[in-house]
Short mmCIF file of C-alpha atoms and ligand atoms in Angstrom, two decimals:
data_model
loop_
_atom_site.label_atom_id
_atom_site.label_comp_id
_atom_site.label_asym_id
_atom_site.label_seq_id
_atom_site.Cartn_x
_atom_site.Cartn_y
_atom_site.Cartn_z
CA UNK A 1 -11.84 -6.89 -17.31
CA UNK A 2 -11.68 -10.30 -15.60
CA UNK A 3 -12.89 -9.74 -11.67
CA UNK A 4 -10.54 -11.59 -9.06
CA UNK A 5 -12.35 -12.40 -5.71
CA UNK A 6 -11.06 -11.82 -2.50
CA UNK A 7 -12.23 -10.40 1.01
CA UNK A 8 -10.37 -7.47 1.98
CA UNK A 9 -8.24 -5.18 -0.64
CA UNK A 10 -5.88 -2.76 1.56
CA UNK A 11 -5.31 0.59 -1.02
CA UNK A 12 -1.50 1.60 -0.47
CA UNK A 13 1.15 0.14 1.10
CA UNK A 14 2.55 2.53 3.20
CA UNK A 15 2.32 3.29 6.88
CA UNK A 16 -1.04 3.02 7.63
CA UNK A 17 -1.49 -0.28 4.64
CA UNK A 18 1.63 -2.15 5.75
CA UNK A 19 -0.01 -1.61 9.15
CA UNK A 20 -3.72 -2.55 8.38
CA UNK A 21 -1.90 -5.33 5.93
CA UNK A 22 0.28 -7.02 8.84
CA UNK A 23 -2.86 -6.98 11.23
CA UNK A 24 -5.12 -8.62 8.76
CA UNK A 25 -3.00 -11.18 7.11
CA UNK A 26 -2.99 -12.43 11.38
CA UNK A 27 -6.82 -13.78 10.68
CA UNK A 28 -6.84 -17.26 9.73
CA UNK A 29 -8.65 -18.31 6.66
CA UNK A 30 -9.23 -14.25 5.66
CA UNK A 31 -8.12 -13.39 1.70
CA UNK A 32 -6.08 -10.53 1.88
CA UNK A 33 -4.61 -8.43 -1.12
CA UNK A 34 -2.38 -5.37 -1.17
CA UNK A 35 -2.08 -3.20 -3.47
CA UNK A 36 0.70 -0.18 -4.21
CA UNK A 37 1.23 1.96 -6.98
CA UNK A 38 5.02 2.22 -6.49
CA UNK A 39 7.49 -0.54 -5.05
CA UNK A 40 8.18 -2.33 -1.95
CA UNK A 41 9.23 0.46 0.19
CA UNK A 42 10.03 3.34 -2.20
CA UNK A 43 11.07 7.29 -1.47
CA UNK A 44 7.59 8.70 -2.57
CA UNK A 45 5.54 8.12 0.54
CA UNK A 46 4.87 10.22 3.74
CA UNK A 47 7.09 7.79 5.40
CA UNK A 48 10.41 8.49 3.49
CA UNK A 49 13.47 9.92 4.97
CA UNK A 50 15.35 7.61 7.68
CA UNK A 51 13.67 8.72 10.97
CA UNK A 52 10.02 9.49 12.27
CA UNK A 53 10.02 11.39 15.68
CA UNK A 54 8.14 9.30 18.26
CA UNK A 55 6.85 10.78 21.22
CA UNK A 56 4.06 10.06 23.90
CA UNK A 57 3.86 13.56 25.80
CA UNK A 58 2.65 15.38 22.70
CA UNK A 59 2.26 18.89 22.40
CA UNK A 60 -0.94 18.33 20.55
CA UNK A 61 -2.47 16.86 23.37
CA UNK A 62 -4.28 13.86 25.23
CA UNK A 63 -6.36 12.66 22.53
CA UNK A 64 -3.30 10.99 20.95
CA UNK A 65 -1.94 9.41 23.75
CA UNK A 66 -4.00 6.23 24.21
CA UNK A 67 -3.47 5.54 20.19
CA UNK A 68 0.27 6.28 21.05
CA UNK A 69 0.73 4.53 23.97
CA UNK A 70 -1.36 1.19 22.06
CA UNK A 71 1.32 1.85 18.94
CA UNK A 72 4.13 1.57 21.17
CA UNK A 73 2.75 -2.17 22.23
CA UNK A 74 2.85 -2.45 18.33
CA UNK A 75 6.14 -1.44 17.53
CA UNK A 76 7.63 -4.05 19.97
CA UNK A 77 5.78 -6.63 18.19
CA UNK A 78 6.99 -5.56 15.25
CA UNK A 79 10.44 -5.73 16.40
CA UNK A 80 10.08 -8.97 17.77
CA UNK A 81 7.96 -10.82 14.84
CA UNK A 82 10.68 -9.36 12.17
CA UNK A 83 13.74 -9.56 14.29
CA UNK A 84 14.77 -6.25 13.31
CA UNK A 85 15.25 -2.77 15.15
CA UNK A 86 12.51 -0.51 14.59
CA UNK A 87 11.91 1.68 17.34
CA UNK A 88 14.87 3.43 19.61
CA UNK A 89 13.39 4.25 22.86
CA UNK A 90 16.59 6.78 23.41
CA UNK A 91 13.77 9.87 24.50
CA UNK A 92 12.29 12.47 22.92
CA UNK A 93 13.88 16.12 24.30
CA UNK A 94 11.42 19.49 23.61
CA UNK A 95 13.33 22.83 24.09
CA UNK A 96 11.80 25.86 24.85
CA UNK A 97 11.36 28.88 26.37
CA UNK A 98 9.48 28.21 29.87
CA UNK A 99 5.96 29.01 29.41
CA UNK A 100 6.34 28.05 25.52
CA UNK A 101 2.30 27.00 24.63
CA UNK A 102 3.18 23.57 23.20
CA UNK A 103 5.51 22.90 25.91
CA UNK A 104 2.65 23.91 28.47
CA UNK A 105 0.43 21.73 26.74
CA UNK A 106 2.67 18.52 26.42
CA UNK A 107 3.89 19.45 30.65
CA UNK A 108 -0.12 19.15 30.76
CA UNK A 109 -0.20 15.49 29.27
CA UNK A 110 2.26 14.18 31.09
CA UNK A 111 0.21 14.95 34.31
CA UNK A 112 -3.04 14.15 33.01
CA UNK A 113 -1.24 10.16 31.60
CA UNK A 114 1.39 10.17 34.32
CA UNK A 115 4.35 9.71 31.65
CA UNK A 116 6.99 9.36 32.24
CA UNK A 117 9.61 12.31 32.34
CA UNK A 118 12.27 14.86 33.77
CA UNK A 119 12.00 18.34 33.89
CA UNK A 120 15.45 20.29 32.77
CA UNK A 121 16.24 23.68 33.41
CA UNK A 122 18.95 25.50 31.28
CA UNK A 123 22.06 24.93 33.33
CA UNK A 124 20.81 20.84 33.32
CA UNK A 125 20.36 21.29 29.59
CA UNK A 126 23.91 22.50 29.03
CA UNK A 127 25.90 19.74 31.01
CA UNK A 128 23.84 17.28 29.93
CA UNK A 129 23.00 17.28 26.06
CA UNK A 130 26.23 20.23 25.22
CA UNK A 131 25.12 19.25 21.51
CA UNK A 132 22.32 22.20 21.84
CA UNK A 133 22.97 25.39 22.21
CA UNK A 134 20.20 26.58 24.29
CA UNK A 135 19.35 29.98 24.91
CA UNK A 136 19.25 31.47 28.95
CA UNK A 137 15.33 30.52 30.25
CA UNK A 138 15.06 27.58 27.79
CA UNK A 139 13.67 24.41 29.37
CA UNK A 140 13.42 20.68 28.66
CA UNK A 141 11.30 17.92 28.83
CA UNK A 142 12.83 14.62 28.55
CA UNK A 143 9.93 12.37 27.23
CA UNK A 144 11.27 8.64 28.89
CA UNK A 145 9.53 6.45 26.22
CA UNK A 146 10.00 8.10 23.06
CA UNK A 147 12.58 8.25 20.71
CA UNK A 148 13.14 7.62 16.61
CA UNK A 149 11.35 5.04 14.53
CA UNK A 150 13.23 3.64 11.50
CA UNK A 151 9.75 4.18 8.79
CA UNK A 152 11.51 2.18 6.07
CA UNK A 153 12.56 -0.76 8.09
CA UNK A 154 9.24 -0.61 9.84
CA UNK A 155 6.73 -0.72 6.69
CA UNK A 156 9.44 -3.37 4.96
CA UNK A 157 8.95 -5.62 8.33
CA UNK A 158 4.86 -5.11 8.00
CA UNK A 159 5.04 -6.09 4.71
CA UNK A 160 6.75 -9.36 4.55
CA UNK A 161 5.41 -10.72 8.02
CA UNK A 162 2.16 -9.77 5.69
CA UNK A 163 2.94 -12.07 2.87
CA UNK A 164 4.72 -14.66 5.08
CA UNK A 165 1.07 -14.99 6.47
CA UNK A 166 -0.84 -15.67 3.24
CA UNK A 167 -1.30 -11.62 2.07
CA UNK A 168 -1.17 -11.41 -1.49
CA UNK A 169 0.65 -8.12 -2.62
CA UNK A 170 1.02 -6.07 -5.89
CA UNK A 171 3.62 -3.83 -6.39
CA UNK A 172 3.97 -1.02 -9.03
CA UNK A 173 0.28 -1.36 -9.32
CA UNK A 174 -1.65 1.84 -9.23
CA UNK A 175 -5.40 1.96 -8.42
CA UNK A 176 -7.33 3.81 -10.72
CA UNK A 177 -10.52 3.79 -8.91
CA UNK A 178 -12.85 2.23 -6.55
CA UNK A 179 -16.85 1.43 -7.53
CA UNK A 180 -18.89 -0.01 -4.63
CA UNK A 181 -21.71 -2.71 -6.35
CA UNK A 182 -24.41 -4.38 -3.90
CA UNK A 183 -22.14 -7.62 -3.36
CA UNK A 184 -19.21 -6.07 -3.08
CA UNK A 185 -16.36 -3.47 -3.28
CA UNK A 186 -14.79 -3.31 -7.08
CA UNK A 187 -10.86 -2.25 -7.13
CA UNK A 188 -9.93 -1.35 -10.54
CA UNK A 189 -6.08 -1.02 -11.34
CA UNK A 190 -3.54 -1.01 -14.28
CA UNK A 191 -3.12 -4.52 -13.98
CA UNK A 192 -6.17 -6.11 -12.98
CA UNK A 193 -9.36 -5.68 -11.15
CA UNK A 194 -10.64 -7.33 -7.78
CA UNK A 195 -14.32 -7.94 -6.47
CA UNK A 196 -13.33 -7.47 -2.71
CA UNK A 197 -15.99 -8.06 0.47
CA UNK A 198 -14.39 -4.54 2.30
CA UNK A 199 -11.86 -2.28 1.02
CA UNK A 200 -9.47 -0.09 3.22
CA UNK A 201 -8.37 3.14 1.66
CA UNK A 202 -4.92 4.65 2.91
CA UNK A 203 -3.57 6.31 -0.24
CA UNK A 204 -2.25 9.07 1.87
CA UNK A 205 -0.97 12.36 -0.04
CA UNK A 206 -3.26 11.06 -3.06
CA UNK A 207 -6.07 10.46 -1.42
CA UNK A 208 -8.26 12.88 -2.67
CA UNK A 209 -8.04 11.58 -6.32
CA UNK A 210 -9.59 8.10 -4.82
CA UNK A 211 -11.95 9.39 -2.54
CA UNK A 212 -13.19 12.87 -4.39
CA UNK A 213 -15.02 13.41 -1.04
CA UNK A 214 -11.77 14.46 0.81
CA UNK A 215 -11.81 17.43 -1.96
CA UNK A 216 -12.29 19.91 0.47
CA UNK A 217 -11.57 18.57 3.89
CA UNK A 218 -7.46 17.74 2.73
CA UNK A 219 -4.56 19.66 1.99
CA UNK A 220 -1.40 18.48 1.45
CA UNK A 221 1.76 20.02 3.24
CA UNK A 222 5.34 20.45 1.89
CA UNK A 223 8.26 19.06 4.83
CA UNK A 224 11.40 19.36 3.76
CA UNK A 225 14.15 16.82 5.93
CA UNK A 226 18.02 18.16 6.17
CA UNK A 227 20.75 16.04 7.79
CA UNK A 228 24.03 17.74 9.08
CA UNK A 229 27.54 16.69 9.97
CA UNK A 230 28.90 17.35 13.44
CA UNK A 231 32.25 17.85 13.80
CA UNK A 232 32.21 15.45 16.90
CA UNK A 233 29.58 12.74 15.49
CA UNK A 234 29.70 10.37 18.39
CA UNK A 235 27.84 13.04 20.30
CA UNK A 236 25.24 12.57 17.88
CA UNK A 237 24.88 8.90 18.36
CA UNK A 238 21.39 7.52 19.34
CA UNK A 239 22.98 6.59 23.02
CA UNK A 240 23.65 10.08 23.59
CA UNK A 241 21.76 12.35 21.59
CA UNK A 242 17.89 11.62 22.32
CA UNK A 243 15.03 13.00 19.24
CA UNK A 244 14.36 16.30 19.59
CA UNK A 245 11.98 19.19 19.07
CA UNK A 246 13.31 23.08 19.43
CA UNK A 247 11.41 25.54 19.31
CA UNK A 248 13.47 29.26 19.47
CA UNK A 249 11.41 31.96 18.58
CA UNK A 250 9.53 32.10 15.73
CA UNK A 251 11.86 28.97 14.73
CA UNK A 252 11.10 25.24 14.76
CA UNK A 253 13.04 22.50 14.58
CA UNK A 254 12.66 18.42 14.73
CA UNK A 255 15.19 15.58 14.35
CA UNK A 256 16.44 12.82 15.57
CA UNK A 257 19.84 10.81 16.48
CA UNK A 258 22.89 10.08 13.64
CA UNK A 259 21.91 6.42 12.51
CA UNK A 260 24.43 6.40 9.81
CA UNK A 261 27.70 7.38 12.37
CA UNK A 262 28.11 10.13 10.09
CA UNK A 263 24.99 12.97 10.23
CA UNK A 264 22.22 13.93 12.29
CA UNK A 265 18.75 14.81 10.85
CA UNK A 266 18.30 18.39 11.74
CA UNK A 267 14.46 19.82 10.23
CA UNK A 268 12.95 23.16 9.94
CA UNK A 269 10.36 24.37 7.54
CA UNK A 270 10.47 26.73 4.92
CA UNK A 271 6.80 29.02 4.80
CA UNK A 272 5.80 26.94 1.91
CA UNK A 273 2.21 27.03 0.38
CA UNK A 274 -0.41 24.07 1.10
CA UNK A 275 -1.29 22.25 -2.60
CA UNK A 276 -3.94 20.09 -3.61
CA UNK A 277 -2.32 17.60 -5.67
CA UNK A 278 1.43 15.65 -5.02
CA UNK A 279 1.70 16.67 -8.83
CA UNK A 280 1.88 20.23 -7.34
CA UNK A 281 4.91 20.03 -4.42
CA UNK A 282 8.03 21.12 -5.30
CA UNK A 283 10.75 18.47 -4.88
CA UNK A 284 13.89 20.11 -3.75
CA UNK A 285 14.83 22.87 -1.17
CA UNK A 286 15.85 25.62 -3.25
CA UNK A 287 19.76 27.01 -2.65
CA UNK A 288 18.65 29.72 -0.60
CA UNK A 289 16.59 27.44 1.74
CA UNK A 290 19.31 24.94 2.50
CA UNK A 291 21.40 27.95 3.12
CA UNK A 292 18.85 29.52 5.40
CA UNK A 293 17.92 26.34 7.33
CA UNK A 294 21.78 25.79 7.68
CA UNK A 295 22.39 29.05 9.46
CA UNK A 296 19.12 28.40 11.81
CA UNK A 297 20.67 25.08 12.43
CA UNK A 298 24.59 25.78 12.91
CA UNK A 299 22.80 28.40 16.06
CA UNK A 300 21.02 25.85 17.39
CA UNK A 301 22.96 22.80 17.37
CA UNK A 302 27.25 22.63 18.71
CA UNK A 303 30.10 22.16 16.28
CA UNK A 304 27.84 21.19 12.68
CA UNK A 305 28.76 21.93 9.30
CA UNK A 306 26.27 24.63 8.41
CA UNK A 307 26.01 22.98 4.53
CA UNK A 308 23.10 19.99 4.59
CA UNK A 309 25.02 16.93 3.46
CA UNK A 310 21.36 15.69 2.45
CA UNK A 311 17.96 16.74 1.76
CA UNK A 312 14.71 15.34 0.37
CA UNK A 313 10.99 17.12 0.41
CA UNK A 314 7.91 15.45 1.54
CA UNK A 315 4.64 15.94 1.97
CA UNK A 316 1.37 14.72 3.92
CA UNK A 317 -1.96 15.35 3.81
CA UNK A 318 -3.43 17.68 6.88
CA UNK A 319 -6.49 18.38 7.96
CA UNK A 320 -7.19 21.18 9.26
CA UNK A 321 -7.36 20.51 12.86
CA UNK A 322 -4.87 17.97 11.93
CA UNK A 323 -7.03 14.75 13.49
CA UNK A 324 -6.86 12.11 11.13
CA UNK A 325 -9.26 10.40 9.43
CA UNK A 326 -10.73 7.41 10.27
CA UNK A 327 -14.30 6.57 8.33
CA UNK A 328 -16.81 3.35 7.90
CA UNK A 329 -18.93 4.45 5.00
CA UNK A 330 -22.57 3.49 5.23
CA UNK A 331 -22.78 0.67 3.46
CA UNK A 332 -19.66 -0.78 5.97
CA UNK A 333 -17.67 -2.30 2.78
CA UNK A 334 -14.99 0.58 2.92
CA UNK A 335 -12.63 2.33 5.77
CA UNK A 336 -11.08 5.29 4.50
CA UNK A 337 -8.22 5.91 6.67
CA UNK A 338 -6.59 9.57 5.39
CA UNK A 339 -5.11 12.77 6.75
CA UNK A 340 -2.79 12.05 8.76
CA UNK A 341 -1.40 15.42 9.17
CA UNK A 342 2.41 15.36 9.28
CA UNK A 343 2.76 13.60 12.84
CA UNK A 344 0.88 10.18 12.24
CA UNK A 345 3.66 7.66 11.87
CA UNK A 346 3.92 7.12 15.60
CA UNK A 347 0.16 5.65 15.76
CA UNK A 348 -0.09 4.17 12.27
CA UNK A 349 -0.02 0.71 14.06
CA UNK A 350 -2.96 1.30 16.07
CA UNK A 351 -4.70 2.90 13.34
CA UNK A 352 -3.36 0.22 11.06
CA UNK A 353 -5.54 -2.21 13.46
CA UNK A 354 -8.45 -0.12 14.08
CA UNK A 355 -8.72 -0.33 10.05
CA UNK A 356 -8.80 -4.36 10.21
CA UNK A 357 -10.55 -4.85 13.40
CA UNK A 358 -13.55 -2.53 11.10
CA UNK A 359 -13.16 -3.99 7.82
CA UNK A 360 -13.60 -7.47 9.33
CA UNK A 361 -16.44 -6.73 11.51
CA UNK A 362 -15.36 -6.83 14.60
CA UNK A 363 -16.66 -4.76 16.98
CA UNK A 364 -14.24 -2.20 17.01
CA UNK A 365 -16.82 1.11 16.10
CA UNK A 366 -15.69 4.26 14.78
CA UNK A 367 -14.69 7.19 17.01
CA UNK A 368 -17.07 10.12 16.01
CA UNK A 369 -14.39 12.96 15.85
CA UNK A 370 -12.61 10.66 13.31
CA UNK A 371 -15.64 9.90 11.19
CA UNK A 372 -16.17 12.13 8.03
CA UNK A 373 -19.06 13.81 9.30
CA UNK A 374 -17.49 15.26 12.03
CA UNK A 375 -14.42 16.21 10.32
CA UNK A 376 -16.70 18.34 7.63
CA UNK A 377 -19.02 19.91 10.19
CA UNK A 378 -15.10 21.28 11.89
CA UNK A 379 -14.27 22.51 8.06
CA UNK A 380 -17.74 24.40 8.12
CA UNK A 381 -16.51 26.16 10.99
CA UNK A 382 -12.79 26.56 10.32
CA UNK A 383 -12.05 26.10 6.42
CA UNK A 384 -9.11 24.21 5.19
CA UNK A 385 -5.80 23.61 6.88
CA UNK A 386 -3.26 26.78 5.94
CA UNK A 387 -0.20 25.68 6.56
CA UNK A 388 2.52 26.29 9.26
CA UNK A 389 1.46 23.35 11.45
CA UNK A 390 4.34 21.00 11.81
C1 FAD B 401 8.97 14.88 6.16
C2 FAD B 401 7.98 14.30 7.11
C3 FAD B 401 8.32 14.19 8.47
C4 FAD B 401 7.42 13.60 9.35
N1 FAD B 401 7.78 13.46 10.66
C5 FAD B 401 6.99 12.73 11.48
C6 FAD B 401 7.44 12.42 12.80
O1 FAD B 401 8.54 12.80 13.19
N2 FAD B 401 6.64 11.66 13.58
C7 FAD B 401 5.43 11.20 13.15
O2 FAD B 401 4.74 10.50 13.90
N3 FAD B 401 4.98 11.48 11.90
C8 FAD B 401 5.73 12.23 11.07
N4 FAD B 401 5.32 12.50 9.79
C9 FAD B 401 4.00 12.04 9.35
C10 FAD B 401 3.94 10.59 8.91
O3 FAD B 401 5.13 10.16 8.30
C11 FAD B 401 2.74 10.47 7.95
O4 FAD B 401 1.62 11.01 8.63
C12 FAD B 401 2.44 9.04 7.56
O5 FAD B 401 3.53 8.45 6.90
C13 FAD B 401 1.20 9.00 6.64
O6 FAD B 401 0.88 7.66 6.41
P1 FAD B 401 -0.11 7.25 5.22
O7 FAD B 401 -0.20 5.77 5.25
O8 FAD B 401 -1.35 8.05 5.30
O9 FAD B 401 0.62 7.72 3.88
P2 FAD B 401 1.90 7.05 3.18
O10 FAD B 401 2.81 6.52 4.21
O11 FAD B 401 2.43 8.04 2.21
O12 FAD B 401 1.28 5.81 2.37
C14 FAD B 401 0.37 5.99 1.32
C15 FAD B 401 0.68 4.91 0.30
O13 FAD B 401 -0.40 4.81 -0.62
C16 FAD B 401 0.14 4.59 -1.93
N5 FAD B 401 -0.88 4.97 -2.90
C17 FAD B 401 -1.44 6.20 -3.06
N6 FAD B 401 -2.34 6.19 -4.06
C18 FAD B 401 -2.37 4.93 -4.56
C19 FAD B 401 -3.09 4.31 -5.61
N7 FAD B 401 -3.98 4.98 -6.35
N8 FAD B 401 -2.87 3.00 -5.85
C20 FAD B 401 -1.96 2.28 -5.10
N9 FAD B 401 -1.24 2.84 -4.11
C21 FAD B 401 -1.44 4.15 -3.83
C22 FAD B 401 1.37 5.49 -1.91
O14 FAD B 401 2.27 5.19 -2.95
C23 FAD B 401 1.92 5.22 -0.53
O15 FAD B 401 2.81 4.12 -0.52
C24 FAD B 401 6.17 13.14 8.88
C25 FAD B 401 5.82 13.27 7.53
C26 FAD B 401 6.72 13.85 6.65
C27 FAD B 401 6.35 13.97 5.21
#
């Protein structure tokens, strides 16, 4: 097979590639090539399903918020450079019980960052967002600068500010595997192969059949997305109805604003296994889970029709302390960026530039407790992710 030169090949297209692929095709005079085994924008990826949840007071705490708070710079530019509307900074509500230990933790990281925020007890919860039904003791914080990102719109605006600036990209074009030689990085897929200077992996969920060295350290979780219709839908709009996490008991739930006029996307999580392969995930909520999630949802949420008026399952690879990946192998030719654990959409930007800022030399250095070595000394100690983390 015929070798095609270039300097950097970016593996998959989705968040963290359109990311990495928008920052690099910015250098002037750098080759760039993308390359994605399904289309422009398709329903397979991590990314799929209308909404992603962004948030800077995290529950999982400060080590996000810098990467957040950098991502949220992004975004804007996004917006601006495309012209489209990406990012709807409407707020991010978590409900609660008071003392709830993810609520504790993200009350902690708004001190520690000063973020901005409000405080709401139960009585401020019920006159102000009725569309909950919140339980006596529950409390809310009001996250100011989050909100819901539009994923699709987001990666398609990456993508064609990518190509508008020189990026040459393949679609329907699966990599079949990646073979490092002393002058270079050598990308072979179904249609062609490239001799490439640096490589950046993000292949996400199928990740571990490019980089067999993730074997062990990745597993990839089932998230299943359900939409509902209120009976009073302009309640539900993104002006008044700000994303959301519950969490009622044993019960958790995530979603974000109607941005069709006509549903709201209303999430919990079935107890399903964690799987190895995407070949493995199961791609529809059985009857008895949509009915199950509907009767969760119809007691948490005002006025909905308990039946999901659509669904879709996802998945996403975790680790099991669910920090991503971010790794320079020795050689420095290839960034494998992986893992991202079911809450990295927010931060794919900056992660998206730490990847080019490496692969291009520039001094950007990896962060040890992202680096592959540190990830596998934590999976000595803990073992794989389980499950139940979103
Ligand atoms: C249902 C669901 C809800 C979520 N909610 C949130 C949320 O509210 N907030 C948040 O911040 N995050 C959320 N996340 C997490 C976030 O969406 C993911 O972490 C993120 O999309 C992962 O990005 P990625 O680039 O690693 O993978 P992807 O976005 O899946 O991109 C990987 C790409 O690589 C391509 N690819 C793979 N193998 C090859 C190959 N061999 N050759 C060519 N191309 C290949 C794939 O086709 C795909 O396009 C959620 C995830 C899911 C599934």
């Amino acid at each position: 097979m015929e070798l095609q030169h270039t300097d950097v090949v970016v593996i998959g297209a989705g968040a963290v590639g359109s990311m990495a692929l928008w920052q690099l095709s910015k250098r002037e005079g750098l080759a760039v090539v993308g390359i994605e085994q399904y289309g422009r924008v398709h329903s397979h990826g991590s990314y799929a399903g209308e909404s992603r949840v962004f948030r800077t007071a995290v529950h999982e705490g400060g080590t996000y918020v810098p990467m957040i708070q950098r991502s949220r710079e992004l975004w804007r530019e996004l917006e601006r450079e495309s012209g489209r509307d990406i990012y709807y900074e409407v707020g991010a509500l978590s409900i609660a019980p008071e003392g709830f230990p993810d609520l504790l933790t993200a009350q902690g990281t708004v001190r520690e960052f000063d973020l901005e925020h409000r405080m709401l007890s139960t009585e401020e919860l019920r006159a102000e967002f009725p569309q909950h039904r919140v339980q006596d003791g529950d409390v809310g914080l009001l996250d100011a600068r989050g909100g819901g990102l539009r994923p699709e719109v987001a990666i398609m605006s990456a993508l064609d500010i990518a190509e508008r600036n020189g990026a040459e990209l393949h679609f329907n074009t699966p990599v079949i595997d990646i073979e490092e030689r002393p002058n270079g990085v050598v990308v072979r897929t179904t249609q062609g192969a490239w001799l490439a200077r640096t490589v950046v992996v993000a292949s996400g969920s199928w990740s571990t059949r490019l980089s067999p060295e993730l074997d062990e350290l990745l597993r990839l979780q089932v998230l299943g997305l359900t939409w509902f219709m209120p009976k009073d839908p302009t309640l539900f709009v993104p002006e008044r109805f700000p994303a959301f996490l519950r969490d009622a008991g044993s019960v958790h739930f995530f979603g974000a604003p109607s941005f069709d006029g006509y549903a709201f996307k209303a999430c919990t999580n079935p107890e399903w296994p964690v799987f190895r392969d995407v070949a493995e995930v199961p791609t529809h909520h059985t009857r008895e889970e949509l009915i199950k999630i509907g009767q969760r949802a119809a007691e948490l949420f005002e006025g909905i029709n308990p039946e999901p008026v659509r669904e879709s399952v996802h998945h996403c690879a975790y680790t099991p302390d669910r920090l991503p990946v971010v790794d320079l192998n020795a050689s420095g030719r290839i960034v494998t960026v992986a893992g991202m654990s079911g809450h990295g959409f927010k931060f794919a930007p900056k992660i998206g530039e730490w990847a080019a800022q490496l692969v291009t030399d520039e001094d950007a250095g990896v962060d040890p407790r992202f680096a592959l070595p540190a990830h596998m000394a934590r999976l000595a100690l803990t073992g794989p992710y389980t499950g139940g983390g979103h």
